[in-house]
Short mmCIF file of C-alpha atoms and ligand atoms in Angstrom, two decimals:
data_model
loop_
_atom_site.label_atom_id
_atom_site.label_comp_id
_atom_site.label_asym_id
_atom_site.label_seq_id
_atom_site.Cartn_x
_atom_site.Cartn_y
_atom_site.Cartn_z
CA MET A 536 -18.19 -57.02 -30.38
CA ALA A 537 -16.81 -53.51 -30.80
CA GLU A 538 -13.05 -53.20 -30.34
CA ALA A 539 -13.24 -50.89 -27.33
CA GLU A 540 -15.24 -53.44 -25.38
CA ARG A 541 -12.57 -56.10 -25.20
CA TYR A 542 -9.19 -56.10 -23.52
CA TYR A 543 -6.38 -58.60 -24.07
CA VAL A 544 -3.43 -58.29 -21.72
CA THR A 545 -0.43 -60.60 -21.41
CA THR A 546 2.58 -61.14 -19.16
CA PRO A 547 5.89 -62.51 -20.41
CA ILE A 548 5.91 -66.28 -20.17
CA TYR A 549 8.49 -67.05 -17.51
CA TYR A 550 11.46 -69.37 -17.85
CA VAL A 551 11.05 -72.40 -15.68
CA ASN A 552 14.72 -72.70 -14.85
CA ASP A 553 14.26 -70.53 -11.79
CA ALA A 554 11.93 -70.23 -8.83
CA PRO A 555 9.53 -67.29 -9.19
CA HIS A 556 10.59 -64.16 -7.32
CA ILE A 557 9.03 -60.80 -6.71
CA GLY A 558 10.10 -59.48 -10.14
CA HIS A 559 7.92 -62.11 -11.85
CA ALA A 560 5.08 -61.46 -9.43
CA TYR A 561 5.35 -57.73 -10.15
CA THR A 562 4.77 -58.00 -13.88
CA THR A 563 1.82 -60.34 -13.45
CA LEU A 564 0.41 -58.15 -10.67
CA ALA A 565 0.41 -55.10 -12.93
CA CYS A 566 -1.52 -57.10 -15.55
CA ASP A 567 -3.88 -58.42 -12.89
CA ALA A 568 -4.73 -54.90 -11.72
CA LEU A 569 -5.39 -53.88 -15.32
CA ALA A 570 -7.48 -56.95 -16.05
CA ARG A 571 -9.57 -56.42 -12.93
CA PHE A 572 -9.99 -52.71 -13.67
CA MET A 573 -11.17 -53.38 -17.21
CA ARG A 574 -13.58 -56.14 -16.09
CA LEU A 575 -15.10 -53.87 -13.46
CA ASP A 576 -15.37 -51.22 -16.16
CA GLY A 577 -17.51 -53.56 -18.27
CA ARG A 578 -14.91 -54.82 -20.74
CA SER A 579 -14.61 -58.40 -21.87
CA VAL A 580 -11.11 -59.32 -20.72
CA HIS A 581 -8.63 -62.00 -21.64
CA PHE A 582 -5.66 -62.08 -19.27
CA LEU A 583 -2.86 -64.47 -20.17
CA THR A 584 0.23 -65.66 -18.36
CA GLY A 585 2.30 -68.83 -18.58
CA THR A 586 5.68 -70.49 -18.79
CA ASP A 587 8.44 -70.59 -21.40
CA GLU A 588 9.67 -74.16 -21.32
CA HIS A 589 11.93 -74.74 -24.31
CA GLY A 590 15.48 -73.70 -25.12
CA GLN A 591 19.01 -74.42 -24.13
CA LYS A 592 18.76 -72.71 -20.76
CA VAL A 593 15.87 -74.88 -19.59
CA GLU A 594 17.51 -77.98 -21.06
CA LYS A 595 20.67 -77.21 -19.05
CA SER A 596 18.70 -76.67 -15.85
CA ALA A 597 16.86 -79.97 -16.34
CA LYS A 598 20.17 -81.75 -16.82
CA ALA A 599 21.58 -80.12 -13.68
CA ALA A 600 18.50 -81.35 -11.78
CA GLY A 601 19.05 -84.86 -13.19
CA MET A 602 15.62 -84.86 -14.83
CA ALA A 603 14.20 -85.29 -18.33
CA PRO A 604 13.25 -81.83 -19.66
CA LYS A 605 9.53 -82.58 -19.76
CA ASP A 606 9.44 -83.90 -16.18
CA PHE A 607 11.48 -80.92 -15.07
CA THR A 608 9.20 -78.39 -16.76
CA ASP A 609 6.05 -80.13 -15.44
CA LYS A 610 7.41 -79.70 -11.95
CA VAL A 611 8.68 -76.13 -12.13
CA SER A 612 5.87 -74.72 -14.22
CA GLN A 613 3.63 -75.61 -11.28
CA ASN A 614 5.53 -73.08 -9.13
CA PHE A 615 4.25 -70.32 -11.36
CA ARG A 616 0.68 -71.57 -11.11
CA ASP A 617 1.04 -71.69 -7.35
CA LEU A 618 2.35 -68.15 -7.41
CA ALA A 619 -0.71 -66.98 -9.34
CA LYS A 620 -2.92 -68.51 -6.69
CA ALA A 621 -0.95 -67.10 -3.78
CA MET A 622 -0.99 -63.60 -5.28
CA ASN A 623 -4.71 -63.79 -6.19
CA PHE A 624 -4.07 -63.32 -9.90
CA SER A 625 -7.18 -63.52 -12.05
CA ASN A 626 -5.59 -64.84 -15.26
CA ASP A 627 -8.05 -66.43 -17.68
CA ASP A 628 -5.51 -68.82 -19.15
CA PHE A 629 -2.08 -70.22 -18.33
CA ILE A 630 -0.11 -71.26 -21.37
CA ARG A 631 2.85 -73.63 -21.47
CA THR A 632 5.00 -73.70 -24.58
CA THR A 633 5.23 -77.49 -24.38
CA GLU A 634 1.50 -77.80 -25.03
CA GLU A 635 0.30 -79.29 -28.30
CA ARG A 636 -1.77 -76.19 -29.18
CA HIS A 637 1.39 -74.12 -29.04
CA ILE A 638 3.62 -76.43 -31.03
CA LYS A 639 1.01 -76.46 -33.78
CA SER A 640 0.79 -72.68 -33.70
CA CYS A 641 4.59 -72.15 -33.91
CA GLN A 642 4.89 -74.54 -36.82
CA GLU A 643 2.12 -72.77 -38.68
CA LEU A 644 3.71 -69.38 -38.12
CA TRP A 645 6.99 -70.83 -39.43
CA ARG A 646 5.26 -72.17 -42.54
CA ARG A 647 3.74 -68.78 -43.24
CA LEU A 648 7.10 -67.06 -42.90
CA LYS A 649 8.77 -69.66 -45.09
CA GLU A 650 6.08 -69.44 -47.75
CA ARG A 651 6.45 -65.69 -47.93
CA GLY A 652 10.19 -65.99 -48.42
CA GLU A 653 10.99 -64.47 -45.03
CA ILE A 654 13.10 -67.41 -43.85
CA TYR A 655 16.14 -68.93 -45.60
CA LEU A 656 18.69 -71.59 -44.73
CA GLY A 657 22.27 -70.46 -44.01
CA SER A 658 24.80 -71.05 -41.29
CA TYR A 659 25.46 -69.13 -38.12
CA ALA A 660 28.84 -68.36 -36.65
CA GLY A 661 28.79 -65.95 -33.76
CA TRP A 662 28.24 -65.33 -30.06
CA TYR A 663 25.29 -66.62 -28.09
CA ALA A 664 24.29 -66.05 -24.46
CA VAL A 665 22.34 -69.00 -23.11
CA ARG A 666 21.21 -67.00 -20.07
CA ASP A 667 19.51 -64.41 -22.30
CA GLU A 668 18.81 -66.87 -25.14
CA ALA A 669 20.13 -64.08 -27.37
CA TYR A 670 22.70 -63.55 -30.13
CA TYR A 671 25.23 -60.75 -29.82
CA GLY A 672 27.58 -58.99 -32.23
CA GLU A 673 31.30 -58.89 -31.41
CA GLU A 674 31.14 -55.09 -30.96
CA GLU A 675 28.55 -55.40 -28.18
CA LEU A 676 30.77 -57.57 -25.98
CA THR A 677 33.25 -56.74 -23.26
CA LEU A 678 36.09 -58.85 -21.92
CA ALA A 679 35.86 -60.07 -18.31
CA PRO A 680 39.03 -60.40 -16.16
CA ASN A 681 38.85 -64.19 -16.61
CA GLY A 682 39.06 -63.72 -20.40
CA LYS A 683 35.40 -64.60 -21.02
CA ARG A 684 33.29 -62.38 -23.25
CA ILE A 685 30.31 -60.74 -21.63
CA ALA A 686 27.08 -59.42 -23.17
CA PRO A 687 25.70 -55.98 -22.17
CA SER A 688 23.22 -57.80 -19.89
CA GLY A 689 26.13 -59.31 -17.92
CA ALA A 690 25.57 -62.80 -19.35
CA GLU A 691 28.51 -64.87 -20.55
CA VAL A 692 28.49 -65.65 -24.27
CA GLU A 693 29.75 -68.71 -26.10
CA TRP A 694 30.87 -69.16 -29.69
CA VAL A 695 28.30 -70.99 -31.81
CA GLU A 696 28.80 -72.38 -35.33
CA GLU A 697 26.01 -74.35 -36.91
CA PRO A 698 23.62 -74.53 -39.84
CA SER A 699 20.72 -72.25 -39.17
CA TYR A 700 17.60 -70.79 -40.69
CA PHE A 701 17.52 -67.01 -40.76
CA PHE A 702 14.65 -64.56 -40.62
CA LYS A 703 15.18 -61.56 -42.92
CA LEU A 704 15.05 -59.02 -40.14
CA SER A 705 17.42 -56.71 -42.03
CA GLN A 706 14.57 -55.90 -44.41
CA TRP A 707 12.21 -54.77 -41.67
CA GLY A 708 14.07 -51.76 -40.26
CA ASP A 709 12.29 -49.04 -42.24
CA LYS A 710 8.91 -50.70 -41.88
CA LEU A 711 9.39 -50.91 -38.14
CA LEU A 712 10.41 -47.26 -37.90
CA LYS A 713 7.33 -46.28 -39.88
CA PHE A 714 5.20 -48.47 -37.61
CA TYR A 715 6.60 -46.80 -34.45
CA GLU A 716 5.98 -43.38 -35.95
CA GLU A 717 2.40 -44.15 -36.92
CA ASN A 718 1.68 -45.79 -33.57
CA PRO A 719 3.02 -43.46 -30.89
CA LEU A 720 1.32 -45.50 -28.15
CA PHE A 721 2.93 -48.77 -29.26
CA LEU A 722 5.90 -48.57 -26.94
CA ALA A 723 6.07 -47.06 -23.46
CA PRO A 724 7.64 -45.50 -21.52
CA ASP A 725 9.28 -42.91 -23.78
CA SER A 726 12.80 -43.71 -22.63
CA ARG A 727 12.40 -47.28 -23.94
CA ARG A 728 10.80 -46.08 -27.13
CA ASN A 729 13.75 -43.82 -27.89
CA GLU A 730 16.20 -46.60 -27.07
CA VAL A 731 14.49 -49.03 -29.45
CA ILE A 732 14.16 -46.50 -32.25
CA SER A 733 17.85 -45.66 -32.13
CA PHE A 734 18.75 -49.38 -32.07
CA VAL A 735 16.65 -50.02 -35.18
CA LYS A 736 18.11 -46.94 -36.88
CA SER A 737 21.60 -48.31 -36.31
CA GLY A 738 20.69 -51.20 -38.66
CA LEU A 739 19.29 -54.69 -38.16
CA ARG A 740 20.97 -57.96 -39.10
CA ASP A 741 19.13 -61.09 -40.19
CA LEU A 742 18.20 -63.18 -37.20
CA SER A 743 19.16 -66.80 -36.67
CA VAL A 744 15.87 -68.58 -35.90
CA SER A 745 16.84 -72.22 -35.55
CA ARG A 746 19.39 -74.32 -33.68
CA THR A 747 20.80 -77.78 -34.32
CA THR A 748 23.08 -78.37 -31.34
CA PHE A 749 20.32 -79.34 -28.91
CA ASN A 750 16.80 -80.54 -29.42
CA TRP A 751 14.63 -79.26 -26.56
CA GLY A 752 12.40 -77.11 -28.73
CA VAL A 753 9.71 -77.03 -31.38
CA PRO A 754 10.87 -79.00 -34.46
CA VAL A 755 11.16 -76.94 -37.63
CA PRO A 756 8.55 -78.21 -40.11
CA ASP A 757 10.11 -80.43 -42.78
CA ASP A 758 13.60 -80.17 -41.26
CA PRO A 759 13.63 -82.02 -37.94
CA ASP A 760 17.37 -81.53 -37.38
CA HIS A 761 16.49 -77.99 -36.40
CA VAL A 762 14.50 -76.71 -33.46
CA MET A 763 13.10 -73.19 -33.47
CA TYR A 764 14.93 -70.37 -31.75
CA VAL A 765 13.31 -70.16 -28.34
CA TRP A 766 12.23 -66.50 -28.72
CA LEU A 767 10.32 -67.23 -31.93
CA ASP A 768 8.64 -70.08 -30.06
CA ALA A 769 8.02 -68.00 -26.91
CA LEU A 770 6.61 -64.86 -28.52
CA THR A 771 4.15 -66.93 -30.51
CA ASN A 772 2.38 -67.88 -27.26
CA TYR A 773 0.45 -64.62 -27.43
CA ILE A 774 -1.38 -65.68 -30.58
CA THR A 775 -1.59 -69.39 -29.70
CA ALA A 776 -3.64 -68.55 -26.65
CA VAL A 777 -6.34 -66.82 -28.70
CA GLY A 778 -6.64 -69.62 -31.22
CA PHE A 779 -3.89 -69.22 -33.84
CA PRO A 780 -3.49 -70.80 -36.38
CA ASP A 781 -7.26 -70.61 -36.69
CA VAL A 782 -7.45 -66.93 -37.56
CA SER A 783 -11.17 -67.18 -38.09
CA ALA A 784 -11.72 -68.52 -34.55
CA PRO A 785 -14.02 -66.19 -32.58
CA SER A 786 -11.38 -65.77 -29.85
CA TYR A 787 -8.71 -64.76 -32.37
CA ARG A 788 -11.01 -62.31 -34.10
CA LYS A 789 -12.13 -60.88 -30.84
CA PHE A 790 -8.82 -60.56 -29.01
CA TRP A 791 -6.04 -60.20 -31.57
CA PRO A 792 -4.20 -57.82 -31.79
CA ALA A 793 -3.51 -57.74 -28.06
CA ASP A 794 -4.14 -54.49 -26.24
CA LEU A 795 -1.03 -54.79 -24.13
CA HIS A 796 2.05 -56.96 -23.71
CA MET A 797 3.48 -56.11 -20.31
CA VAL A 798 7.20 -56.89 -20.03
CA GLY A 799 10.29 -55.94 -18.04
CA LYS A 800 12.86 -53.66 -19.63
CA ASP A 801 15.24 -56.60 -20.19
CA ILE A 802 13.11 -58.04 -22.96
CA VAL A 803 11.86 -54.94 -24.70
CA ARG A 804 13.78 -55.53 -27.95
CA PHE A 805 12.34 -59.00 -28.42
CA HIS A 806 8.83 -57.61 -28.05
CA THR A 807 9.14 -54.40 -30.01
CA ILE A 808 11.53 -55.40 -32.82
CA TYR A 809 11.42 -59.15 -33.44
CA TRP A 810 7.78 -59.70 -32.57
CA PRO A 811 6.13 -57.02 -34.73
CA ALA A 812 8.53 -57.94 -37.55
CA PHE A 813 7.60 -61.67 -37.34
CA LEU A 814 3.92 -60.80 -37.31
CA MET A 815 3.99 -58.31 -40.15
CA ALA A 816 6.14 -60.70 -42.17
CA ALA A 817 3.52 -63.41 -41.64
CA GLY A 818 0.72 -61.07 -42.66
CA LEU A 819 -0.61 -60.74 -39.11
CA GLN A 820 -1.27 -57.61 -37.11
CA PRO A 821 1.21 -56.46 -34.46
CA PRO A 822 -0.03 -55.81 -30.89
CA HIS A 823 -1.35 -52.39 -29.92
CA ARG A 824 1.10 -51.72 -27.13
CA VAL A 825 4.12 -52.96 -25.19
CA PHE A 826 4.93 -51.47 -21.80
CA ALA A 827 8.42 -52.18 -20.46
CA HIS A 828 8.57 -51.60 -16.72
CA GLY A 829 11.64 -51.15 -14.53
CA TRP A 830 13.72 -53.39 -12.35
CA TRP A 831 13.35 -54.18 -8.64
CA THR A 832 16.37 -54.43 -6.43
CA ASN A 833 16.40 -55.64 -2.83
CA GLU A 834 17.75 -53.19 -0.23
CA GLY A 835 19.86 -51.59 -2.97
CA GLN A 836 21.22 -54.84 -4.42
CA LYS A 837 20.47 -56.66 -7.64
CA MET A 838 18.54 -59.85 -6.84
CA SER A 839 20.37 -62.96 -7.87
CA LYS A 840 20.58 -66.66 -7.21
CA SER A 841 24.25 -66.41 -6.32
CA LEU A 842 23.64 -63.68 -3.73
CA GLY A 843 20.65 -65.65 -2.46
CA ASN A 844 18.74 -62.39 -1.98
CA ALA A 845 15.81 -62.88 -4.35
CA LEU A 846 12.62 -61.71 -2.67
CA GLU A 847 10.34 -64.69 -2.43
CA PRO A 848 6.69 -63.72 -2.94
CA HIS A 849 5.19 -66.34 -0.59
CA ALA A 850 7.46 -65.21 2.26
CA MET A 851 6.61 -61.55 1.63
CA VAL A 852 2.89 -62.27 1.64
CA GLU A 853 3.25 -64.19 4.86
CA ARG A 854 5.18 -61.41 6.51
CA TYR A 855 3.26 -58.32 5.36
CA GLY A 856 -0.07 -59.59 4.02
CA LEU A 857 -1.19 -60.17 0.44
CA ASP A 858 -2.98 -56.91 -0.28
CA GLN A 859 -0.29 -54.95 1.51
CA VAL A 860 2.33 -56.39 -0.87
CA ARG A 861 0.11 -55.80 -3.90
CA TYR A 862 -0.51 -52.20 -2.86
CA PHE A 863 3.13 -51.50 -2.08
CA LEU A 864 4.44 -52.80 -5.40
CA LEU A 865 2.07 -50.67 -7.44
CA ARG A 866 2.20 -47.55 -5.25
CA GLU A 867 5.81 -47.26 -4.24
CA ILE A 868 7.52 -46.42 -7.52
CA PRO A 869 6.39 -44.62 -10.66
CA PHE A 870 5.48 -47.51 -12.96
CA GLY A 871 8.20 -47.76 -15.59
CA ASN A 872 11.05 -46.72 -13.27
CA ASP A 873 13.40 -49.01 -11.39
CA GLY A 874 12.56 -49.49 -7.74
CA ASP A 875 14.21 -50.64 -4.60
CA PHE A 876 12.46 -52.84 -2.08
CA SER A 877 13.26 -52.11 1.51
CA HIS A 878 11.57 -53.42 4.62
CA ARG A 879 11.44 -49.84 5.89
CA SER A 880 9.53 -48.47 2.91
CA MET A 881 7.18 -51.47 2.94
CA VAL A 882 6.30 -50.87 6.60
CA HIS A 883 5.99 -47.16 5.96
CA ARG A 884 3.31 -47.74 3.29
CA MET A 885 1.56 -50.43 5.33
CA ASN A 886 1.29 -48.37 8.45
CA GLY A 887 0.78 -45.01 6.73
CA ASP A 888 -1.38 -45.34 3.62
CA LEU A 889 -3.16 -48.52 4.68
CA ALA A 890 -3.49 -48.69 8.48
CA ASN A 891 -3.60 -44.94 9.27
CA ASP A 892 -5.25 -43.48 6.22
CA LEU A 893 -7.65 -45.92 4.55
CA GLY A 894 -8.02 -48.46 7.38
CA ASN A 895 -8.63 -45.85 10.00
CA LEU A 896 -11.12 -43.97 7.84
CA ALA A 897 -13.24 -47.05 7.21
CA GLN A 898 -12.97 -48.21 10.79
CA ARG A 899 -13.93 -44.83 12.26
CA VAL A 900 -16.90 -44.39 9.97
CA LEU A 901 -18.22 -47.92 10.29
CA SER A 902 -17.88 -48.12 14.04
CA MET A 903 -19.58 -44.74 14.55
CA ILE A 904 -22.45 -45.95 12.37
CA ASN A 905 -22.54 -49.22 14.24
CA LYS A 906 -22.73 -47.52 17.63
CA ASN A 907 -24.91 -44.53 16.82
CA CYS A 908 -27.16 -45.37 13.90
CA GLY A 909 -28.71 -48.67 14.96
CA GLU A 910 -26.27 -50.75 12.86
CA GLN A 911 -27.90 -49.40 9.69
CA VAL A 912 -26.97 -47.09 6.84
CA PRO A 913 -28.02 -43.70 8.27
CA GLN A 914 -30.71 -41.53 6.77
CA PRO A 915 -29.12 -38.41 5.28
CA GLY A 916 -30.73 -34.96 5.46
CA ALA A 917 -30.00 -32.04 3.11
CA PHE A 918 -26.36 -31.90 1.94
CA THR A 919 -24.15 -28.91 2.73
CA ASP A 920 -21.46 -27.57 0.40
CA ALA A 921 -18.83 -29.54 2.28
CA ASP A 922 -20.86 -32.75 1.83
CA ARG A 923 -21.35 -32.12 -1.86
CA LYS A 924 -17.67 -31.35 -2.32
CA LEU A 925 -16.55 -34.65 -0.79
CA LEU A 926 -19.19 -36.68 -2.61
CA GLY A 927 -18.32 -34.88 -5.84
CA SER A 928 -14.67 -35.85 -5.54
CA ALA A 929 -15.64 -39.48 -4.96
CA TYR A 930 -18.07 -39.45 -7.90
CA GLY A 931 -15.41 -37.87 -10.11
CA LEU A 932 -12.73 -40.48 -9.43
CA LEU A 933 -13.50 -42.97 -12.19
CA ALA A 934 -13.13 -40.37 -14.93
CA LYS A 935 -9.67 -39.54 -13.57
CA LEU A 936 -8.62 -43.17 -13.18
CA ARG A 937 -9.51 -44.41 -16.66
CA PRO A 938 -6.76 -42.49 -18.48
CA LEU A 939 -4.25 -43.38 -15.76
CA PHE A 940 -4.95 -47.11 -16.09
CA ALA A 941 -4.88 -46.74 -19.88
CA GLU A 942 -1.31 -45.47 -19.60
CA GLN A 943 -0.37 -47.94 -16.82
CA ALA A 944 0.27 -45.14 -14.31
CA PHE A 945 -0.74 -47.27 -11.31
CA HIS A 946 1.12 -45.11 -8.80
CA ARG A 947 -0.75 -42.01 -9.96
CA ALA A 948 -4.08 -43.83 -9.95
CA LEU A 949 -3.54 -44.84 -6.32
CA GLU A 950 -2.31 -41.40 -5.38
CA THR A 951 -5.47 -39.92 -6.91
CA ILE A 952 -7.67 -42.23 -4.85
CA TRP A 953 -5.68 -41.49 -1.72
CA GLN A 954 -6.31 -37.77 -2.18
CA VAL A 955 -9.96 -38.56 -1.59
CA VAL A 956 -8.98 -40.74 1.40
CA GLY A 957 -7.12 -37.72 2.79
CA ASP A 958 -10.06 -35.38 2.05
CA SER A 959 -12.37 -37.80 3.84
CA ASN A 960 -10.19 -37.93 6.93
CA ARG A 961 -10.06 -34.12 7.02
CA TYR A 962 -13.83 -33.99 6.57
CA VAL A 963 -14.33 -36.33 9.56
CA ASP A 964 -12.13 -34.09 11.70
CA GLU A 965 -13.89 -30.91 10.55
CA GLN A 966 -17.41 -32.25 10.86
CA ALA A 967 -16.67 -34.03 14.16
CA PRO A 968 -19.66 -36.40 14.01
CA TRP A 969 -18.89 -37.61 17.57
CA ALA A 970 -19.71 -34.07 18.82
CA LEU A 971 -22.87 -33.87 16.68
CA LYS A 972 -24.20 -36.96 18.40
CA LYS A 973 -25.55 -34.84 21.25
CA THR A 974 -26.08 -31.49 19.55
CA ASP A 975 -27.54 -32.49 16.18
CA PRO A 976 -28.07 -36.23 15.60
CA ALA A 977 -29.75 -35.62 12.23
CA ARG A 978 -26.65 -33.81 10.99
CA MET A 979 -24.46 -36.60 12.40
CA ALA A 980 -26.46 -39.06 10.32
CA THR A 981 -25.89 -36.98 7.19
CA VAL A 982 -22.15 -36.71 7.83
CA LEU A 983 -21.83 -40.46 8.40
CA TYR A 984 -23.87 -41.17 5.30
CA VAL A 985 -21.62 -38.95 3.17
CA LEU A 986 -18.60 -40.74 4.57
CA ALA A 987 -20.02 -44.22 4.04
CA GLU A 988 -20.92 -43.33 0.47
CA THR A 989 -17.39 -42.02 -0.12
CA VAL A 990 -15.87 -45.18 1.37
CA ARG A 991 -18.09 -47.22 -0.95
CA HIS A 992 -16.57 -45.43 -3.93
CA ILE A 993 -13.05 -45.88 -2.68
CA ALA A 994 -13.61 -49.59 -1.99
CA ILE A 995 -15.09 -50.25 -5.44
CA LEU A 996 -12.23 -48.42 -7.15
CA VAL A 997 -9.43 -50.00 -5.11
CA GLN A 998 -10.67 -53.55 -5.87
CA PRO A 999 -8.29 -54.02 -8.85
CA VAL A 1000 -5.28 -53.53 -6.57
CA MET A 1001 -6.53 -55.00 -3.26
CA PRO A 1002 -9.37 -57.34 -4.19
CA ASP A 1003 -9.63 -59.29 -0.89
CA SER A 1004 -9.62 -56.35 1.47
CA MET A 1005 -12.01 -54.34 -0.67
CA THR A 1006 -14.40 -57.28 -0.85
CA LYS A 1007 -14.44 -57.25 2.94
CA MET A 1008 -14.90 -53.50 3.04
CA LEU A 1009 -17.84 -53.72 0.66
CA ASP A 1010 -19.27 -56.59 2.77
CA GLN A 1011 -19.11 -54.30 5.78
CA LEU A 1012 -21.09 -51.68 3.85
CA ALA A 1013 -23.59 -54.41 2.83
CA VAL A 1014 -23.07 -53.58 -0.83
CA PRO A 1015 -24.74 -56.39 -2.83
CA ALA A 1016 -22.42 -58.57 -4.92
CA ASP A 1017 -23.99 -57.33 -8.14
CA ALA A 1018 -23.42 -53.68 -7.23
CA ARG A 1019 -19.65 -53.72 -7.00
CA SER A 1020 -18.67 -52.89 -10.56
CA PHE A 1021 -17.97 -49.40 -11.84
CA ALA A 1022 -21.51 -49.28 -13.21
CA ALA A 1023 -22.66 -48.96 -9.59
CA LEU A 1024 -20.59 -45.83 -8.94
CA GLY A 1025 -22.36 -42.51 -8.56
CA GLU A 1026 -25.81 -41.74 -7.25
CA ASP A 1027 -27.64 -44.61 -8.93
CA GLY A 1028 -25.88 -47.21 -6.81
CA ALA A 1029 -25.90 -45.07 -3.65
CA LEU A 1030 -26.21 -46.77 -0.27
CA LYS A 1031 -29.79 -47.14 0.88
CA ALA A 1032 -30.68 -45.70 4.26
CA GLY A 1033 -31.94 -48.37 6.63
CA THR A 1034 -29.83 -51.21 5.18
CA SER A 1035 -28.52 -53.38 8.05
CA LEU A 1036 -24.78 -53.43 8.43
CA PRO A 1037 -22.61 -56.18 9.91
CA LYS A 1038 -20.23 -55.53 12.78
CA PRO A 1039 -17.16 -53.69 11.48
CA GLU A 1040 -13.72 -55.21 11.67
CA GLY A 1041 -10.31 -53.61 11.08
CA LEU A 1042 -8.81 -54.52 7.71
CA PHE A 1043 -5.27 -53.20 7.79
CA PRO A 1044 -3.32 -54.09 10.92
CA ARG A 1045 -0.25 -52.03 11.74
CA TYR A 1046 3.07 -53.76 11.26
CA VAL A 1047 4.82 -54.02 14.59
CA GLU A 1048 8.57 -54.63 14.40
CA GLU A 1049 9.43 -58.10 15.64
CA THR A 1050 12.20 -56.72 17.86
CA ALA A 1051 9.76 -54.37 19.59
CA GLN A 1052 7.26 -57.10 20.48
O1 ME8 B 2093 12.69 -63.39 -20.21
N1 ME8 B 2093 12.33 -56.65 -11.48
O2 ME8 B 2093 11.59 -64.95 -18.91
P1 ME8 B 2093 12.13 -64.61 -17.44
C1 ME8 B 2093 11.22 -56.55 -12.24
N2 ME8 B 2093 11.00 -66.37 -21.02
N3 ME8 B 2093 10.80 -57.50 -13.08
C2 ME8 B 2093 11.51 -58.62 -13.15
C3 ME8 B 2093 12.69 -58.81 -12.39
C4 ME8 B 2093 13.09 -57.74 -11.52
N4 ME8 B 2093 14.18 -57.82 -10.76
N5 ME8 B 2093 13.19 -60.02 -12.70
C5 ME8 B 2093 12.35 -60.58 -13.61
C6 ME8 B 2093 11.98 -64.38 -20.09
N6 ME8 B 2093 11.33 -59.74 -13.89
C7 ME8 B 2093 11.35 -65.03 -21.30
C8 ME8 B 2093 10.13 -64.20 -21.70
S1 ME8 B 2093 8.04 -63.70 -23.29
C9 ME8 B 2093 7.52 -64.16 -24.79
C10 ME8 B 2093 9.43 -64.69 -22.94
C11 ME8 B 2093 10.20 -60.00 -14.79
O3 ME8 B 2093 11.67 -65.73 -16.58
C12 ME8 B 2093 10.17 -59.00 -15.94
O4 ME8 B 2093 8.86 -58.96 -16.45
O5 ME8 B 2093 13.57 -64.29 -17.47
C13 ME8 B 2093 11.05 -59.66 -16.96
O6 ME8 B 2093 10.84 -59.16 -18.26
C14 ME8 B 2093 10.62 -61.10 -16.83
O7 ME8 B 2093 10.40 -61.27 -15.41
C15 ME8 B 2093 11.69 -62.06 -17.33
O8 ME8 B 2093 11.29 -63.34 -17.03
#
């Protein structure tokens, strides 16, 4: 299959030491919208998410819960599967790093690196932050008032001294810089790209890639005193899931290199320095692109366990509605920037963009058709310039959305669709079909047809972001199940006059403040 016809998108695999919060849901949601968009656009998609279950941090959490690590990870990994269900994520696979397929894959990657002389045995003495599962140089640390050393991420570090295998990362600096230069789309947004390039330019040290002081990890082949560094283990999930180490497997050949690794800005270095270096060193191709999005805060505050203010996705969905939450997260902030969640802005989007703009448009059009056109798609007459203009903007949407999805500009994609929603609402007001009912019923039928056809386009194109509500909207327009992909956009898939329509129902209720009820 030609390269352009497939699409492989991944989320980070989440640590199971914590309950999922809205930050985790956000990353997976962005991938879900992309996966759905590409499927509707005719691509063969592989969408991967999963859980990162090894390492000292998870081992510590299991101990604190009084459980064996495997029992602990079995239990908490399930929370992430439940989240995927609750958020209507369409992932094709869910990988766990404790699975046999993954252990085999990590060990094979290790063997390849070892064989090529990229890994050597030495000993590590330095600072390690369990929370980040990352090594830090002395010069990166600051001293807290309690005398503890703190990493730039805010995590406490501890002194570690142990035998360790090292990956020769120091030899990959120039090759990485060349790779970034030759692949300008590899890392987005630009601010992150610049940050990574200047970090690599400042010089890379060899990377410790095994630990001996705990054993909750993938055993190093031929040296079972060592377990692999959890990031080497974790990153490898992206190739495990498409069949590595069998590089001749159809899934590997079809889907690797990945089109996109979506990550948060906290883990950009792991994905854009270590990962391409490991792959190139093993003679494998690096991914096409990494997008590092921004950070959500809650009402201006960093979300944390200790503050107890982490936004819980299930509770948000219950309070505001699933598609409302999905829409808000992708519309509210320019994708890539940090964003603040506030109840006020959530309600503003729900009641404005959804209830007033899109919901009201669909409801007005469908109920006028229901009352005045015999519950059928009306028969249009000749189109006026105004009709052609509105239809033209609906027909032209896909061509505008493709490049925006390709650059993960979800907010701009939604804004572009909502311009047509706004145009449609203005068109209804200008054409006043309710007044035409008496004076010119044939013209009323044309106006309502133009509107229904525009709503069909909007519903098809909004499916990646709000799949449930748009399914209902397309049901209300009696669009057949096999005519809901992007191939059905434009005149060829146009609504057929005379098609019976079900009774319309409102899709986006207004949020009424609890105190005002
Ligand atoms: O880092 N805002 O896992 P993790 C936005 N296991 N996104 C957020 C967020 C917030 N406040 N908080 C978390 C790990 N995220 C490793 C990854 S991949 C090979 C291994 C999202 O459970 C964001 O995507 O700490 C971030 O990068 C990820 O959760 C970190 O998840």
